[in-house]
Structures are given as structure tokens and as C-alpha cells.
CSV table of C-alpha atoms in Angstrom, one decimal:
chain,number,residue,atom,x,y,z
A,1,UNK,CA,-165.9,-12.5,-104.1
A,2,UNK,CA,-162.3,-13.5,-104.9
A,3,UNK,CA,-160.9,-12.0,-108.1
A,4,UNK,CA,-160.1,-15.5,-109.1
A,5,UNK,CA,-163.7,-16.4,-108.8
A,6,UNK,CA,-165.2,-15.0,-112.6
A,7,UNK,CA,-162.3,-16.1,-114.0
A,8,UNK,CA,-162.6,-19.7,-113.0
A,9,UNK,CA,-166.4,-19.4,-114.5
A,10,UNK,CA,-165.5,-18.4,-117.6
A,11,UNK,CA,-162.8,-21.0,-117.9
A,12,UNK,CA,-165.1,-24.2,-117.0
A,13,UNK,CA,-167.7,-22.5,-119.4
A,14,UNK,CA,-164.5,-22.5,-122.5
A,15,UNK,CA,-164.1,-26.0,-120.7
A,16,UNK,CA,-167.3,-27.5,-121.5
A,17,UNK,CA,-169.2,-26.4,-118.4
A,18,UNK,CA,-173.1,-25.3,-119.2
A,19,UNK,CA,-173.5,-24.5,-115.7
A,20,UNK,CA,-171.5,-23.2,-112.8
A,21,UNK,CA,-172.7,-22.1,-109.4
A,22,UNK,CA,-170.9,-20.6,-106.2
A,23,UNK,CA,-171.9,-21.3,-102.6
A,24,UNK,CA,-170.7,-22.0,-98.8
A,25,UNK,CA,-171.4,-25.3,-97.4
A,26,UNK,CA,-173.3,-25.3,-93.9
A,27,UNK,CA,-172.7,-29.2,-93.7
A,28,UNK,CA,-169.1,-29.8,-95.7
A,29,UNK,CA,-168.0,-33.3,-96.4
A,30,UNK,CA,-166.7,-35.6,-92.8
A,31,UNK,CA,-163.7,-36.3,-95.3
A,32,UNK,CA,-162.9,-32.2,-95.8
A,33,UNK,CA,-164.2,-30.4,-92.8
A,34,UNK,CA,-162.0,-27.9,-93.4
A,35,UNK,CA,-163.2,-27.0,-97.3
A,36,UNK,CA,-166.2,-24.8,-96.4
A,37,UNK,CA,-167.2,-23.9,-100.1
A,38,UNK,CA,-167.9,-25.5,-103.0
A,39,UNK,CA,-167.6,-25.0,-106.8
A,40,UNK,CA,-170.6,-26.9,-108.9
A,41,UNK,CA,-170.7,-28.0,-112.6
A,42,UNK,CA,-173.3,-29.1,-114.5
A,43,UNK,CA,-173.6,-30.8,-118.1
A,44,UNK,CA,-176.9,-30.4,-120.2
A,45,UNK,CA,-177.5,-33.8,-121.7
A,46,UNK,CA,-179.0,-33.9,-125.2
A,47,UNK,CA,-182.5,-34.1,-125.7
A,48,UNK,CA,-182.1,-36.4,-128.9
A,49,UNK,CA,-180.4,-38.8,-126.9
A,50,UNK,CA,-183.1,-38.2,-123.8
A,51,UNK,CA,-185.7,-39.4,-126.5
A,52,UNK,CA,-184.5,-42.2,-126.8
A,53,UNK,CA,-184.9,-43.7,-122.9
A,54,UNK,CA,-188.5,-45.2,-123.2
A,55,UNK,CA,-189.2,-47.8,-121.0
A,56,UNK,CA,-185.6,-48.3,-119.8
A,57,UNK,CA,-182.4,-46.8,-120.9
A,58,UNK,CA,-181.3,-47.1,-124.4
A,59,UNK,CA,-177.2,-47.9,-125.6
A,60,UNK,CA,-177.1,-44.3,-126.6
A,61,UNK,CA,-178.0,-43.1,-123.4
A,62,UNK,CA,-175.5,-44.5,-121.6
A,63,UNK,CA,-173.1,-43.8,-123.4
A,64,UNK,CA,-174.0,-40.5,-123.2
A,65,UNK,CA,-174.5,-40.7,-119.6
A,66,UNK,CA,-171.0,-42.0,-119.7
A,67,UNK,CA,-169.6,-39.5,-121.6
A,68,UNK,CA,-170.8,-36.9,-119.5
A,69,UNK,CA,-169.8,-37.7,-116.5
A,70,UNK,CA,-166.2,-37.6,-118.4
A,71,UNK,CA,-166.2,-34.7,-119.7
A,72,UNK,CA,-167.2,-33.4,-115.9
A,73,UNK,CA,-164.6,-35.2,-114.3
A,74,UNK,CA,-162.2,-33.4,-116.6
A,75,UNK,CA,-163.7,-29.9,-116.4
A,76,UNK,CA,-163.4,-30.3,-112.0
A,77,UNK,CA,-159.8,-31.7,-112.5
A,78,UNK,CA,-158.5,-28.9,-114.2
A,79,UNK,CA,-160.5,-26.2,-112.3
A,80,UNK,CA,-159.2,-27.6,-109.5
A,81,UNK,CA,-155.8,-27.2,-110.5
A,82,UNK,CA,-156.1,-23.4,-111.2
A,83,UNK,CA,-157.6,-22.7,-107.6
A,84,UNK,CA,-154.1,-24.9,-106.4
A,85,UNK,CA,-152.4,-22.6,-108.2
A,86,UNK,CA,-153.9,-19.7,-106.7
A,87,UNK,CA,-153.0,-21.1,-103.6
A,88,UNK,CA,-156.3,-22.8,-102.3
A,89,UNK,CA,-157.0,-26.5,-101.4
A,90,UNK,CA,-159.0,-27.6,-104.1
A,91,UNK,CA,-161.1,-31.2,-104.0
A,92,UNK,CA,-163.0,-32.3,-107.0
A,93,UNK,CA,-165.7,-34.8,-106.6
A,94,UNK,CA,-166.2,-37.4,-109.6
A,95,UNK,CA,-169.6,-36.9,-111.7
A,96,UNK,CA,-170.7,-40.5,-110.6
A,97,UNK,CA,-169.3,-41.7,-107.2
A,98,UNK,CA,-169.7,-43.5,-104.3
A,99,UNK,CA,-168.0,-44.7,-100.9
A,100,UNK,CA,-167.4,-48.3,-101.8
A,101,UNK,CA,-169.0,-51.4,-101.4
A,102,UNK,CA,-169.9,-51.2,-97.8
A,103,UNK,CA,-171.9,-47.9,-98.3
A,104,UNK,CA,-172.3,-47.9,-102.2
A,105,UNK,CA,-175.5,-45.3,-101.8
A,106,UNK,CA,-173.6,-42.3,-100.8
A,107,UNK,CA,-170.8,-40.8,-102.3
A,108,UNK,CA,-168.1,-38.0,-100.3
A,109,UNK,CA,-170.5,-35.6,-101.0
A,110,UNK,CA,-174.3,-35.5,-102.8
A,111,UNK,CA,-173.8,-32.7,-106.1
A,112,UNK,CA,-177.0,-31.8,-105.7
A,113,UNK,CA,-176.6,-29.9,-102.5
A,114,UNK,CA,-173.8,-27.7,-104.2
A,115,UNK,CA,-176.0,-27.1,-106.9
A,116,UNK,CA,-179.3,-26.4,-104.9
A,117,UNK,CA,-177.5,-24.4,-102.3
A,118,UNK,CA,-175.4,-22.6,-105.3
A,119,UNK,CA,-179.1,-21.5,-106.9
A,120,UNK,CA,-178.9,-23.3,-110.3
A,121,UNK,CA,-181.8,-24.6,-109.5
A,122,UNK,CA,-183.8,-27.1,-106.7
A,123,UNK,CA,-183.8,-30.3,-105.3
A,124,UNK,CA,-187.2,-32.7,-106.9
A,125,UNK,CA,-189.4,-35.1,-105.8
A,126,UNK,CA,-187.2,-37.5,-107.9
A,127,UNK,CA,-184.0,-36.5,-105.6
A,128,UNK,CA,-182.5,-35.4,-109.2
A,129,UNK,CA,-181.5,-32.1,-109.5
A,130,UNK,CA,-183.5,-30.0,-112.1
A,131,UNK,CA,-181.9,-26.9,-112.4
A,132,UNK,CA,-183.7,-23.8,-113.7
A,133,UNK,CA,-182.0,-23.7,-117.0
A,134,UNK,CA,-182.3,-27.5,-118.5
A,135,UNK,CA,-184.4,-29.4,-115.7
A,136,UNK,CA,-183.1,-33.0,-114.7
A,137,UNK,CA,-181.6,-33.7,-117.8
A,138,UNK,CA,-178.4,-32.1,-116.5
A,139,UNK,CA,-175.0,-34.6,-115.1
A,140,UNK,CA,-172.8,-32.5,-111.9
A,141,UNK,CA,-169.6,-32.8,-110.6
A,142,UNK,CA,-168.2,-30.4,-107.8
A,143,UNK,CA,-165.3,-28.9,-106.5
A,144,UNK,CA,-164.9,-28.3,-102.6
A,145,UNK,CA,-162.6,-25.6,-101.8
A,146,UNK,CA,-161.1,-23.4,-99.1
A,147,UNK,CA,-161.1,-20.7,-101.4
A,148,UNK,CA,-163.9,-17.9,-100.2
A,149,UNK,CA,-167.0,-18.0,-102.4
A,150,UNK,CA,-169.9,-16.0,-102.8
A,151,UNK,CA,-173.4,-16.9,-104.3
A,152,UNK,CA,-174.2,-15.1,-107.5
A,153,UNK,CA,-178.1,-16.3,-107.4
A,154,UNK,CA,-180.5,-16.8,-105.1
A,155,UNK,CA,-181.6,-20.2,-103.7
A,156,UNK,CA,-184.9,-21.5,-105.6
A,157,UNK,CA,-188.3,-22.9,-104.2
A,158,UNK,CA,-188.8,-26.3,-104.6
A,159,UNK,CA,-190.8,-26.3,-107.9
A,160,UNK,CA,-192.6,-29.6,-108.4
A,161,UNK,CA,-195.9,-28.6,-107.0
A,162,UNK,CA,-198.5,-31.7,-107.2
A,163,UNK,CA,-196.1,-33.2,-109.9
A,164,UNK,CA,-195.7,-37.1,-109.5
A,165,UNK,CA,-195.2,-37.8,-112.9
A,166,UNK,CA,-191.4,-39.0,-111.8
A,167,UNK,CA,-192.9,-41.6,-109.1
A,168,UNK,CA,-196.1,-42.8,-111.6
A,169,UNK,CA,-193.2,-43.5,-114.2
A,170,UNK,CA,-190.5,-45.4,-112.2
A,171,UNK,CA,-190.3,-49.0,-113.1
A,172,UNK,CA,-188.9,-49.2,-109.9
A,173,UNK,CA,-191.4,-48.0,-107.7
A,174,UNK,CA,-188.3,-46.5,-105.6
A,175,UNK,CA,-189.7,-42.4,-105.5
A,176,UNK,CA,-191.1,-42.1,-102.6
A,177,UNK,CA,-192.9,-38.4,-104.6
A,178,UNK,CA,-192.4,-36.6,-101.0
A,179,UNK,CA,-191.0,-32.8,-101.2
A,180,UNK,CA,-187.3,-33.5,-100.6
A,181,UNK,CA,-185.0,-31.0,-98.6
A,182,UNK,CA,-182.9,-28.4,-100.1
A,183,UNK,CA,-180.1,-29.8,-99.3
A,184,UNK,CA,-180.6,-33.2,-101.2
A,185,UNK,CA,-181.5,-35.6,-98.9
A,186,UNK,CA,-182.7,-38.6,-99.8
A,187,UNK,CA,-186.4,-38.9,-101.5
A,188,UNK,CA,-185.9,-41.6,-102.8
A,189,UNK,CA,-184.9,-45.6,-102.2
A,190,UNK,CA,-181.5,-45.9,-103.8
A,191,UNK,CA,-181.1,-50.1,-103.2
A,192,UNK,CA,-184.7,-50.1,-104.6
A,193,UNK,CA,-183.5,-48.2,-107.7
A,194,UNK,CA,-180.2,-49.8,-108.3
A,195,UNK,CA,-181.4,-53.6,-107.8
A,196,UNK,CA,-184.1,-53.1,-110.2
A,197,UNK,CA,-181.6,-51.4,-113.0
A,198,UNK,CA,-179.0,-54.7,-112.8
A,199,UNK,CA,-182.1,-56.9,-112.8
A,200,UNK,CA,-183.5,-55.5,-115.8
A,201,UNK,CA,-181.0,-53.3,-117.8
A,202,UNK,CA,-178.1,-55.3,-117.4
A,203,UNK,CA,-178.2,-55.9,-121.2
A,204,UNK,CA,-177.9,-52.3,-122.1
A,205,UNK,CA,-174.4,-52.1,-120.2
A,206,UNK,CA,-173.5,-52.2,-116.4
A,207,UNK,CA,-177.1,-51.8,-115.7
A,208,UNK,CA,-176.3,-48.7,-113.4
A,209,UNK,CA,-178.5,-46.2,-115.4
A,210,UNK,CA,-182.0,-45.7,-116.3
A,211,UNK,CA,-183.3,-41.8,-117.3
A,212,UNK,CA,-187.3,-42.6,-116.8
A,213,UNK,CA,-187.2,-39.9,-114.6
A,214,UNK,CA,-185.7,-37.7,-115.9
A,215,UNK,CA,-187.1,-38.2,-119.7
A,216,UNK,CA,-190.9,-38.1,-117.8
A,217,UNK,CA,-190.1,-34.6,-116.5
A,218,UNK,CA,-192.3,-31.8,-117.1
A,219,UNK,CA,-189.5,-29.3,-116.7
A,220,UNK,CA,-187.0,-30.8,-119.4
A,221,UNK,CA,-189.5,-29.9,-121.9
A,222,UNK,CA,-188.2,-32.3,-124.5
């Protein structure tokens, strides 16, 4: 571990941070080859606000999702600065992203394999990451670095079980309720997801969010 590595914790934690993990990367990003670790960051939304979603988002929880990713972005940008100045390449990742309109379903890299891999918790049936603190109702950003990392927990299980409580609740019928990979890969059908949300929630803002899921799981224990 690299002395800079506690102290960059305990900053994103004075930062805002509720979470922040450590890991190496077996697959990094096409776009950074060369940044073989990762920082990840994590957000606990508010359960008030996660009451409200009830049969689609609510204006309160999207501007709470929005807010979140925010404050995320800002937490990565400035951590990301203090591993420049310790002399490391430093890339952080935007809370909600994506690669444009000709692949608008993946993003430079998926936060949930930084998170999984860092052992805050495990990838679900939903393909949302529930980490073992809060459960889905978490937002994460990440940092990819060249700057030597070293896991301070343990990779966890997949812990959904016979749980399908995510794919019985989406209006969507895009969870596929399959036991994902730890690594994130897909268990679910992003178009499905997204063209339903614009169709049906366009009202409540850009029509981009939702929260069934993640208000319906059993391991947010709102």
C-alpha cells in the first residue's frame, strides 16, 4: 500500500465520500490500458427521498439522483488531483456516463466493477451495485490510476439468493433476474430500460431515471 493511499480515504470521506474501496483491475479501460488500478466512490442516497419512487420516479428523486452524481463528480475530480500531485496519472470517471450516441449503453468503464472487485460489496441480479453497507441505494464514480493499490477487504459472494423481487417490480420488464458476474456484466437489457423511462417518465425530467429497483430491494432496508 502506498502511503498516499489512507490519506486519500480519509480526504474523499471529509469530501463527502460514504464509501471508498481500493482494487487492481484485471480488465482496465481500452481508453487507459496503462491505468491498472482503480479508486471507487460511492454516495448513500436518502431513504426519505427513496420512499418516495413508487410506481416510477418522483421530482425529488431525481433531483437527488442528480445531485448525487454531482457531488461524485466533484469528490473524483479533486482526488484525482492529489494522486497528480503525488505524481501518478489519475482518470476520474463521471457518476453517470456514457460513450455517445453510437454506443449510449456503456460508458469508459462500468463503476460497479471497481466497486465489486474493491469489496464494498457485489454485483445483483438488477446489474446495480448493492454494497454491503447501504444496498443499491448507493450512486459511484471511480478514479483509474497508475498509482499501486491494495485491497483493504475481501471480494463478496453474490448475495441475492432466490431474490427476484428487482425483476417482478420492473415496469420495464428489462431484468433479465440471472446471477450476474462479478465483474458487472450486463444482467440486464439497457435499450429495454431506457426506452421505457423516456416513454413513460419523461414528465418527471429527462426521463433517464427510475429507482423501482432499487426502492423494491430487500437489502436497502428502507
Amino acid at each position: 500500500m502506498t502511503d498516499i493511499q489512507p490519506k486519500l480515504k480519509e480526504f474523499a470521506l471529509s469530501l463527502g465520500a460514504d464509501l471508498i474501496g481500493f482494487c487492481k483491475l484485471a480488465n482496465p479501460s481500452p481508453l487507459a490500458p496503462q491505468l491498472t488500478y482503480a479508486l471507487s466512490i460511492g454516495v448513500k442516497l436518502s431513504d426519505s427521498v427513496l420512499k418516495t419512487v413508487k410506481t416510477g420516479p418522483s421530482y425529488m428523486y431525481f433531483q437527488h439522483y442528480r445531485t448525487a452524481n454531482a457531488l461524485l463528480d466533484s469528490i473524483a475530480f479533486r482526488l484525482a488531483r492529489k494522486i497528480e500531485e503525488a505524481g501518478f496519472s489519475a482518470f476520474p470517471i463521471a457518476a453517470s456516463q456514457s460513450l455517445g450516441k453510437n454506443n449510449p449503453y456503456r460508458g469508459v468503464f462500468p463503476h460497479k466493477t471497481a466497486a465489486a472487485l474493491s469489496g464494498l460489496g457485489f454485483v445483483g441480479k438488477s446489474g446495480l451495485f448493492l454494497s454491503n453497507e447501504y444496498g443499491s441505494k448507493v450512486r459511484l464514480a471511480t478514479i483509474l490510476t497508475d498509482m499501486p493499490c491494495q485491497n483493504e477487504l475481501p471480494v463478496v459472494e453474490n448475495g441475492c439468493g432466490d431474490c427476484n423481487l428487482c425483476k417482478n417490480a420492473c415496469p420495464a420488464g428489462a431484468i433479465f433476474g440471472e446471477k450476474p458476474t462479478l465483474t458487472g456484466e450486463r444482467n440486464i437489457d439497457p435499450e429495454k430500460c431506457s426506452r421505457y423511462m423516456k416513454e413513460h417518465f419523461q414528465d418527471v425530467g429527462r426521463g433517464s431515471v427510475c429507482g423501482i429497483c432499487i426502492r423494491v430491494c430487500p437489502k436497502n432496508k428502507l
